[in-house]
Amino acid sequence: MKKDFYEILGISKGADAAEIKKAYRKSALKYHPDKNPGDKEAEENFKLAAEAYEVLSDPAKKAKYDQYGHQAFDGSGGFGGGHGGMNMDDIFSQFGDIFGGGFGGFGGGGGGPRRAKGSNLRIKVKLNLEEIANGVEKKVKVKRKVQAPGVTYKTCSTCNGQGQVMRVTNTILGRMQSASTCPTCGGSGQILDKKPNNADSQGMIVEDETVSIKIPAGVVDGMQLKVSSKGNDAPGNSVPGDLIVVIEEIEHEFLKREGENLHYDLYISFAEAVLGISKDIDAVNGKVRIKLEEGIQSGKILRLKGKGIPSINGYGSGDLLVHVNVWTPKTLNKEQKQFFEKALTDDNFTPNPEKSEKSFFEKVKDMFS
């Protein structure tokens, strides 16, 4: 069972942003790889602390975690986002500023070159309602910047491969030494040595790559998913950026989505309403047969449990709400008109709703409760 994020950082649920950051820095410095070389347990605690901080430092993610716990981030289809799959490069590229000076290696501190991260790519993926309900694997072609074959790099002469340059300043308190990112190599410690003619000034080329994306069931329009390391490369000893996948939902012809519930308008004739009938309707996973009792009223809502969209957090599925509408013909022939004229004086056709029949507003209230 996964350890509670608050317990990992040693804080309470009421901790504010400053307390969360302070607790993470304390934990990260305690388990930092530079202080615990070769210690696998310390490395694991270091990653756990980073994972906890990534969630608790983000107000939206924190609120989701407080409500649902670890399940809020389960079933994400293997996408990144820091939950359970963080590596050292991710941690130092995202949170390196928290550590301050004093640590080298890994690119997180002030004593060595840092690994640059390539830019992210962003694409839209269109999904129909069936794909959203069942989850789907999509293969998309993306144009990525990658290092050209044959590119070589050499040690930056400005910083001698350290990624930083030291400056000494005379102050009233004496000579002060400070470090800043090398302006020549941008902190990587390397500069371009040789490149082929088809590469750009940084030794990069653009290539098409087919990326397989596993999209979990229950995603919503506008949701963003991250595929780690499928964005652009950066020059030298860098970390690839990420591919950001934006979900675009294709509207269904008959079904209307409302969160995890689906709505279906079923139109029946007056005769069908009087006599009762079985009907096949379109559900998200094929046809579903429903039986309408004799004398069913227009406005009746039939709820089909579990026939909606699965919860992306793994809390079951929504329902399919079938709205019954009795269709009134606009034109009648002579015989039909005579029949209904006789019905005007027939007590059996006089509206007489039962007390148990709910009003339209009560039905709407029940639907949203």
PDB file of C-alpha atoms in Angstrom, residues 102-329:
ATOM      1  CA  GLY A 102      26.058  22.890  -2.181  1.00  0.00           C
ATOM      2  CA  PHE A 103      25.288  19.814  -4.250  1.00  0.00           C
ATOM      3  CA  GLY A 104      26.737  18.685  -7.506  1.00  0.00           C
ATOM      4  CA  GLY A 105      26.070  15.665  -9.665  1.00  0.00           C
ATOM      5  CA  PHE A 106      22.648  14.969 -11.170  1.00  0.00           C
ATOM      6  CA  GLY A 107      22.310  18.569 -12.316  1.00  0.00           C
ATOM      7  CA  GLY A 108      20.403  19.652  -9.237  1.00  0.00           C
ATOM      8  CA  GLY A 109      22.879  21.787  -7.360  1.00  0.00           C
ATOM      9  CA  GLY A 110      25.443  24.459  -7.843  1.00  0.00           C
ATOM     10  CA  GLY A 111      28.654  22.511  -8.398  1.00  0.00           C
ATOM     11  CA  GLY A 112      28.296  20.909 -11.813  1.00  0.00           C
ATOM     12  CA  PRO A 113      26.706  21.063 -15.253  1.00  0.00           C
ATOM     13  CA  ARG A 114      22.962  20.693 -15.467  1.00  0.00           C
ATOM     14  CA  ARG A 115      21.086  18.582 -17.970  1.00  0.00           C
ATOM     15  CA  ALA A 116      18.887  20.772 -20.104  1.00  0.00           C
ATOM     16  CA  LYS A 117      15.366  19.633 -20.946  1.00  0.00           C
ATOM     17  CA  GLY A 118      13.934  19.852 -24.449  1.00  0.00           C
ATOM     18  CA  SER A 119      10.744  21.737 -25.158  1.00  0.00           C
ATOM     19  CA  ASN A 120       7.359  20.040 -24.876  1.00  0.00           C
ATOM     20  CA  LEU A 121       5.198  19.204 -27.874  1.00  0.00           C
ATOM     21  CA  ARG A 122       1.418  19.571 -27.844  1.00  0.00           C
ATOM     22  CA  ILE A 123      -1.116  17.702 -29.959  1.00  0.00           C
ATOM     23  CA  LYS A 124      -4.891  17.214 -30.024  1.00  0.00           C
ATOM     24  CA  VAL A 125      -6.442  13.746 -30.190  1.00  0.00           C
ATOM     25  CA  LYS A 126     -10.090  13.391 -31.224  1.00  0.00           C
ATOM     26  CA  LEU A 127     -12.082  10.615 -29.532  1.00  0.00           C
ATOM     27  CA  ASN A 128     -15.632   9.420 -30.059  1.00  0.00           C
ATOM     28  CA  LEU A 129     -17.849   8.464 -27.125  1.00  0.00           C
ATOM     29  CA  GLU A 130     -17.216   4.731 -27.562  1.00  0.00           C
ATOM     30  CA  GLU A 131     -13.443   5.256 -27.351  1.00  0.00           C
ATOM     31  CA  ILE A 132     -13.874   7.423 -24.256  1.00  0.00           C
ATOM     32  CA  ALA A 133     -16.076   4.804 -22.597  1.00  0.00           C
ATOM     33  CA  ASN A 134     -13.711   1.895 -23.241  1.00  0.00           C
ATOM     34  CA  GLY A 135     -10.258   3.496 -23.318  1.00  0.00           C
ATOM     35  CA  VAL A 136      -8.188   3.270 -26.462  1.00  0.00           C
ATOM     36  CA  GLU A 137      -4.640   3.124 -27.766  1.00  0.00           C
ATOM     37  CA  LYS A 138      -3.926   5.699 -30.466  1.00  0.00           C
ATOM     38  CA  LYS A 139      -0.923   5.901 -32.726  1.00  0.00           C
ATOM     39  CA  VAL A 140      -0.049   9.444 -33.751  1.00  0.00           C
ATOM     40  CA  LYS A 141       2.720  10.852 -35.912  1.00  0.00           C
ATOM     41  CA  VAL A 142       4.652  13.724 -34.354  1.00  0.00           C
ATOM     42  CA  LYS A 143       7.493  15.860 -35.664  1.00  0.00           C
ATOM     43  CA  ARG A 144      10.244  15.881 -33.039  1.00  0.00           C
ATOM     44  CA  LYS A 145      13.566  17.671 -32.860  1.00  0.00           C
ATOM     45  CA  VAL A 146      16.329  15.114 -32.316  1.00  0.00           C
ATOM     46  CA  GLN A 147      20.105  15.269 -32.352  1.00  0.00           C
ATOM     47  CA  ALA A 148      21.410  14.664 -35.855  1.00  0.00           C
ATOM     48  CA  PRO A 149      23.543  11.554 -36.463  1.00  0.00           C
ATOM     49  CA  GLY A 150      27.226  12.428 -36.366  1.00  0.00           C
ATOM     50  CA  VAL A 151      26.853  15.453 -34.088  1.00  0.00           C
ATOM     51  CA  THR A 152      29.641  15.792 -31.541  1.00  0.00           C
ATOM     52  CA  TYR A 153      30.076  18.122 -28.607  1.00  0.00           C
ATOM     53  CA  LYS A 154      33.122  19.354 -26.743  1.00  0.00           C
ATOM     54  CA  THR A 155      33.772  20.732 -23.282  1.00  0.00           C
ATOM     55  CA  CYS A 156      32.847  24.382 -22.938  1.00  0.00           C
ATOM     56  CA  SER A 157      36.036  26.424 -22.608  1.00  0.00           C
ATOM     57  CA  THR A 158      34.305  29.244 -20.745  1.00  0.00           C
ATOM     58  CA  CYS A 159      33.319  27.133 -17.720  1.00  0.00           C
ATOM     59  CA  ASN A 160      35.615  24.127 -18.338  1.00  0.00           C
ATOM     60  CA  GLY A 161      32.608  21.820 -18.391  1.00  0.00           C
ATOM     61  CA  GLN A 162      31.296  22.942 -14.996  1.00  0.00           C
ATOM     62  CA  GLY A 163      28.191  24.644 -16.377  1.00  0.00           C
ATOM     63  CA  GLN A 164      28.790  27.629 -14.103  1.00  0.00           C
ATOM     64  CA  VAL A 165      31.163  30.533 -13.911  1.00  0.00           C
ATOM     65  CA  MET A 166      32.417  32.034 -10.667  1.00  0.00           C
ATOM     66  CA  ARG A 167      32.469  35.756 -10.077  1.00  0.00           C
ATOM     67  CA  VAL A 168      34.288  37.620  -7.308  1.00  0.00           C
ATOM     68  CA  THR A 169      32.794  40.930  -6.210  1.00  0.00           C
ATOM     69  CA  ASN A 170      34.337  43.481  -3.857  1.00  0.00           C
ATOM     70  CA  THR A 171      31.839  44.650  -1.239  1.00  0.00           C
ATOM     71  CA  ILE A 172      32.040  46.578   2.020  1.00  0.00           C
ATOM     72  CA  LEU A 173      32.055  43.201   3.738  1.00  0.00           C
ATOM     73  CA  GLY A 174      34.995  41.994   1.681  1.00  0.00           C
ATOM     74  CA  ARG A 175      35.369  39.831  -1.411  1.00  0.00           C
ATOM     75  CA  MET A 176      32.221  37.807  -2.168  1.00  0.00           C
ATOM     76  CA  GLN A 177      32.193  34.828  -4.526  1.00  0.00           C
ATOM     77  CA  SER A 178      29.056  33.831  -6.433  1.00  0.00           C
ATOM     78  CA  ALA A 179      28.210  31.309  -9.137  1.00  0.00           C
ATOM     79  CA  SER A 180      25.988  31.832 -12.177  1.00  0.00           C
ATOM     80  CA  THR A 181      24.981  29.780 -15.205  1.00  0.00           C
ATOM     81  CA  CYS A 182      27.587  29.794 -17.947  1.00  0.00           C
ATOM     82  CA  PRO A 183      26.455  32.201 -20.719  1.00  0.00           C
ATOM     83  CA  THR A 184      28.250  30.200 -23.416  1.00  0.00           C
ATOM     84  CA  CYS A 185      26.825  26.692 -22.896  1.00  0.00           C
ATOM     85  CA  GLY A 186      23.699  27.597 -20.922  1.00  0.00           C
ATOM     86  CA  GLY A 187      24.790  25.412 -18.016  1.00  0.00           C
ATOM     87  CA  SER A 188      25.248  22.133 -19.909  1.00  0.00           C
ATOM     88  CA  GLY A 189      29.062  22.239 -19.837  1.00  0.00           C
ATOM     89  CA  GLN A 190      29.190  21.378 -23.553  1.00  0.00           C
ATOM     90  CA  ILE A 191      29.181  23.251 -26.838  1.00  0.00           C
ATOM     91  CA  LEU A 192      28.683  22.067 -30.404  1.00  0.00           C
ATOM     92  CA  ASP A 193      31.809  20.657 -32.028  1.00  0.00           C
ATOM     93  CA  LYS A 194      30.785  19.099 -35.362  1.00  0.00           C
ATOM     94  CA  LYS A 195      27.461  18.765 -37.155  1.00  0.00           C
ATOM     95  CA  PRO A 196      26.205  17.561 -40.568  1.00  0.00           C
ATOM     96  CA  ASN A 197      25.002  20.074 -43.144  1.00  0.00           C
ATOM     97  CA  ASN A 198      21.325  19.195 -42.675  1.00  0.00           C
ATOM     98  CA  ALA A 199      21.368  20.053 -38.949  1.00  0.00           C
ATOM     99  CA  ASP A 200      20.470  23.441 -37.478  1.00  0.00           C
ATOM    100  CA  SER A 201      22.836  25.659 -35.486  1.00  0.00           C
ATOM    101  CA  GLN A 202      22.352  23.459 -32.399  1.00  0.00           C
ATOM    102  CA  GLY A 203      22.945  20.188 -34.226  1.00  0.00           C
ATOM    103  CA  MET A 204      19.259  19.244 -34.338  1.00  0.00           C
ATOM    104  CA  ILE A 205      17.076  17.839 -37.129  1.00  0.00           C
ATOM    105  CA  VAL A 206      13.313  17.269 -37.331  1.00  0.00           C
ATOM    106  CA  GLU A 207      12.095  13.689 -37.696  1.00  0.00           C
ATOM    107  CA  ASP A 208       8.655  12.063 -37.885  1.00  0.00           C
ATOM    108  CA  GLU A 209       8.004   9.528 -35.145  1.00  0.00           C
ATOM    109  CA  THR A 210       4.944   7.375 -34.541  1.00  0.00           C
ATOM    110  CA  VAL A 211       4.038   7.483 -30.849  1.00  0.00           C
ATOM    111  CA  SER A 212       1.645   5.020 -29.222  1.00  0.00           C
ATOM    112  CA  ILE A 213      -0.643   6.676 -26.666  1.00  0.00           C
ATOM    113  CA  LYS A 214      -2.701   4.648 -24.182  1.00  0.00           C
ATOM    114  CA  ILE A 215      -5.735   6.732 -23.260  1.00  0.00           C
ATOM    115  CA  PRO A 216      -7.671   5.580 -20.174  1.00  0.00           C
ATOM    116  CA  ALA A 217     -11.462   5.282 -20.102  1.00  0.00           C
ATOM    117  CA  GLY A 218     -13.385   8.266 -18.760  1.00  0.00           C
ATOM    118  CA  VAL A 219     -11.317  11.169 -20.089  1.00  0.00           C
ATOM    119  CA  VAL A 220     -13.137  14.448 -20.699  1.00  0.00           C
ATOM    120  CA  ASP A 221     -12.949  17.121 -23.359  1.00  0.00           C
ATOM    121  CA  GLY A 222     -10.006  19.447 -22.754  1.00  0.00           C
ATOM    122  CA  MET A 223      -8.163  17.053 -20.427  1.00  0.00           C
ATOM    123  CA  GLN A 224      -4.387  17.044 -20.880  1.00  0.00           C
ATOM    124  CA  LEU A 225      -2.314  13.867 -20.627  1.00  0.00           C
ATOM    125  CA  LYS A 226       1.476  13.691 -20.633  1.00  0.00           C
ATOM    126  CA  VAL A 227       3.625  11.163 -22.472  1.00  0.00           C
ATOM    127  CA  SER A 228       7.072  11.473 -20.929  1.00  0.00           C
ATOM    128  CA  SER A 229      10.186  11.979 -23.078  1.00  0.00           C
ATOM    129  CA  LYS A 230       8.332  12.207 -26.405  1.00  0.00           C
ATOM    130  CA  GLY A 231       8.816  15.939 -26.876  1.00  0.00           C
ATOM    131  CA  ASN A 232      11.816  17.661 -28.468  1.00  0.00           C
ATOM    132  CA  ASP A 233      15.407  16.779 -27.636  1.00  0.00           C
ATOM    133  CA  ALA A 234      17.819  19.468 -26.526  1.00  0.00           C
ATOM    134  CA  PRO A 235      21.491  19.748 -27.513  1.00  0.00           C
ATOM    135  CA  GLY A 236      24.185  17.801 -25.701  1.00  0.00           C
ATOM    136  CA  ASN A 237      23.649  15.626 -22.669  1.00  0.00           C
ATOM    137  CA  SER A 238      19.979  16.604 -22.352  1.00  0.00           C
ATOM    138  CA  VAL A 239      16.621  15.210 -21.297  1.00  0.00           C
ATOM    139  CA  PRO A 240      13.821  15.068 -23.916  1.00  0.00           C
ATOM    140  CA  GLY A 241      10.744  17.171 -23.353  1.00  0.00           C
ATOM    141  CA  ASP A 242       7.271  15.669 -23.026  1.00  0.00           C
ATOM    142  CA  LEU A 243       4.365  15.190 -25.402  1.00  0.00           C
ATOM    143  CA  ILE A 244       1.217  16.898 -24.097  1.00  0.00           C
ATOM    144  CA  VAL A 245      -1.943  15.229 -25.411  1.00  0.00           C
ATOM    145  CA  VAL A 246      -5.129  17.342 -25.345  1.00  0.00           C
ATOM    146  CA  ILE A 247      -8.380  15.361 -25.521  1.00  0.00           C
ATOM    147  CA  GLU A 248     -11.069  16.563 -27.937  1.00  0.00           C
ATOM    148  CA  GLU A 249     -14.425  14.789 -27.613  1.00  0.00           C
ATOM    149  CA  ILE A 250     -16.472  14.194 -30.770  1.00  0.00           C
ATOM    150  CA  GLU A 251     -20.176  14.838 -30.133  1.00  0.00           C
ATOM    151  CA  HIS A 252     -22.365  11.723 -30.397  1.00  0.00           C
ATOM    152  CA  GLU A 253     -25.373  11.738 -32.735  1.00  0.00           C
ATOM    153  CA  PHE A 254     -27.879  10.555 -30.112  1.00  0.00           C
ATOM    154  CA  LEU A 255     -26.195  10.479 -26.706  1.00  0.00           C
ATOM    155  CA  LYS A 256     -25.505  13.618 -24.704  1.00  0.00           C
ATOM    156  CA  ARG A 257     -22.815  13.458 -22.063  1.00  0.00           C
ATOM    157  CA  GLU A 258     -23.063  15.070 -18.636  1.00  0.00           C
ATOM    158  CA  GLY A 259     -20.016  14.110 -16.596  1.00  0.00           C
ATOM    159  CA  GLU A 260     -20.199  10.335 -16.265  1.00  0.00           C
ATOM    160  CA  ASN A 261     -23.925  10.146 -17.106  1.00  0.00           C
ATOM    161  CA  LEU A 262     -25.419   9.905 -20.584  1.00  0.00           C
ATOM    162  CA  HIS A 263     -28.788  11.220 -21.753  1.00  0.00           C
ATOM    163  CA  TYR A 264     -30.924   9.772 -24.558  1.00  0.00           C
ATOM    164  CA  ASP A 265     -34.154  11.277 -25.938  1.00  0.00           C
ATOM    165  CA  LEU A 266     -36.579   8.484 -26.860  1.00  0.00           C
ATOM    166  CA  TYR A 267     -39.573   9.513 -28.983  1.00  0.00           C
ATOM    167  CA  ILE A 268     -42.608   7.193 -29.085  1.00  0.00           C
ATOM    168  CA  SER A 269     -46.028   7.484 -30.681  1.00  0.00           C
ATOM    169  CA  PHE A 270     -49.270   8.031 -28.771  1.00  0.00           C
ATOM    170  CA  ALA A 271     -50.295   4.461 -29.587  1.00  0.00           C
ATOM    171  CA  GLU A 272     -46.992   3.069 -28.279  1.00  0.00           C
ATOM    172  CA  ALA A 273     -47.431   5.051 -25.065  1.00  0.00           C
ATOM    173  CA  VAL A 274     -50.951   3.693 -24.574  1.00  0.00           C
ATOM    174  CA  LEU A 275     -50.214   0.047 -25.397  1.00  0.00           C
ATOM    175  CA  GLY A 276     -46.627  -0.242 -24.132  1.00  0.00           C
ATOM    176  CA  ILE A 277     -43.755  -1.485 -26.247  1.00  0.00           C
ATOM    177  CA  SER A 278     -40.157  -2.766 -26.193  1.00  0.00           C
ATOM    178  CA  LYS A 279     -37.564  -0.515 -27.817  1.00  0.00           C
ATOM    179  CA  ASP A 280     -33.919  -0.870 -28.797  1.00  0.00           C
ATOM    180  CA  ILE A 281     -31.910   2.249 -27.978  1.00  0.00           C
ATOM    181  CA  ASP A 282     -28.316   3.251 -28.641  1.00  0.00           C
ATOM    182  CA  ALA A 283     -26.037   2.897 -25.616  1.00  0.00           C
ATOM    183  CA  VAL A 284     -22.329   3.642 -25.585  1.00  0.00           C
ATOM    184  CA  ASN A 285     -21.435  -0.045 -26.038  1.00  0.00           C
ATOM    185  CA  GLY A 286     -24.165  -1.059 -28.481  1.00  0.00           C
ATOM    186  CA  LYS A 287     -27.931  -1.517 -28.427  1.00  0.00           C
ATOM    187  CA  VAL A 288     -29.913  -1.941 -25.210  1.00  0.00           C
ATOM    188  CA  ARG A 289     -33.513  -3.177 -25.144  1.00  0.00           C
ATOM    189  CA  ILE A 290     -35.904  -1.504 -22.728  1.00  0.00           C
ATOM    190  CA  LYS A 291     -39.579  -2.238 -22.019  1.00  0.00           C
ATOM    191  CA  LEU A 292     -42.075   0.606 -21.713  1.00  0.00           C
ATOM    192  CA  GLU A 293     -45.144  -0.228 -19.647  1.00  0.00           C
ATOM    193  CA  GLU A 294     -48.694   0.470 -20.817  1.00  0.00           C
ATOM    194  CA  GLY A 295     -49.792   4.037 -20.260  1.00  0.00           C
ATOM    195  CA  ILE A 296     -46.276   5.453 -19.895  1.00  0.00           C
ATOM    196  CA  GLN A 297     -46.290   9.227 -19.571  1.00  0.00           C
ATOM    197  CA  SER A 298     -44.312  11.734 -21.581  1.00  0.00           C
ATOM    198  CA  GLY A 299     -41.439  13.075 -19.476  1.00  0.00           C
ATOM    199  CA  LYS A 300     -40.794   9.731 -17.765  1.00  0.00           C
ATOM    200  CA  ILE A 301     -37.085   9.173 -17.113  1.00  0.00           C
ATOM    201  CA  LEU A 302     -35.729   5.638 -17.111  1.00  0.00           C
ATOM    202  CA  ARG A 303     -32.361   5.170 -15.416  1.00  0.00           C
ATOM    203  CA  LEU A 304     -30.123   2.360 -16.703  1.00  0.00           C
ATOM    204  CA  LYS A 305     -27.515   1.818 -13.995  1.00  0.00           C
ATOM    205  CA  GLY A 306     -23.875   1.552 -15.057  1.00  0.00           C
ATOM    206  CA  LYS A 307     -24.584   2.190 -18.756  1.00  0.00           C
ATOM    207  CA  GLY A 308     -22.810   5.549 -18.750  1.00  0.00           C
ATOM    208  CA  ILE A 309     -19.127   6.537 -18.844  1.00  0.00           C
ATOM    209  CA  PRO A 310     -16.594   4.907 -16.493  1.00  0.00           C
ATOM    210  CA  SER A 311     -15.060   7.142 -13.832  1.00  0.00           C
ATOM    211  CA  ILE A 312     -11.472   8.004 -14.684  1.00  0.00           C
ATOM    212  CA  ASN A 313     -10.668   7.605 -10.978  1.00  0.00           C
ATOM    213  CA  GLY A 314     -11.983   4.029 -10.939  1.00  0.00           C
ATOM    214  CA  TYR A 315     -15.225   4.658  -9.039  1.00  0.00           C
ATOM    215  CA  GLY A 316     -17.570   2.653 -11.263  1.00  0.00           C
ATOM    216  CA  SER A 317     -19.586   4.027 -14.180  1.00  0.00           C
ATOM    217  CA  GLY A 318     -22.301   6.611 -14.625  1.00  0.00           C
ATOM    218  CA  ASP A 319     -25.864   5.872 -15.753  1.00  0.00           C
ATOM    219  CA  LEU A 320     -27.805   6.142 -18.996  1.00  0.00           C
ATOM    220  CA  LEU A 321     -30.907   8.303 -18.530  1.00  0.00           C
ATOM    221  CA  VAL A 322     -33.626   7.648 -21.115  1.00  0.00           C
ATOM    222  CA  HIS A 323     -36.057  10.555 -21.485  1.00  0.00           C
ATOM    223  CA  VAL A 324     -39.450   9.383 -22.830  1.00  0.00           C
ATOM    224  CA  ASN A 325     -41.178  11.850 -25.162  1.00  0.00           C
ATOM    225  CA  VAL A 326     -44.638  11.096 -26.556  1.00  0.00           C
ATOM    226  CA  TRP A 327     -44.790  12.407 -30.098  1.00  0.00           C
ATOM    227  CA  THR A 328     -48.003  14.253 -30.983  1.00  0.00           C
ATOM    228  CA  PRO A 329     -48.914  14.142 -34.712  1.00  0.00           C
TER     229      PRO A 329
END
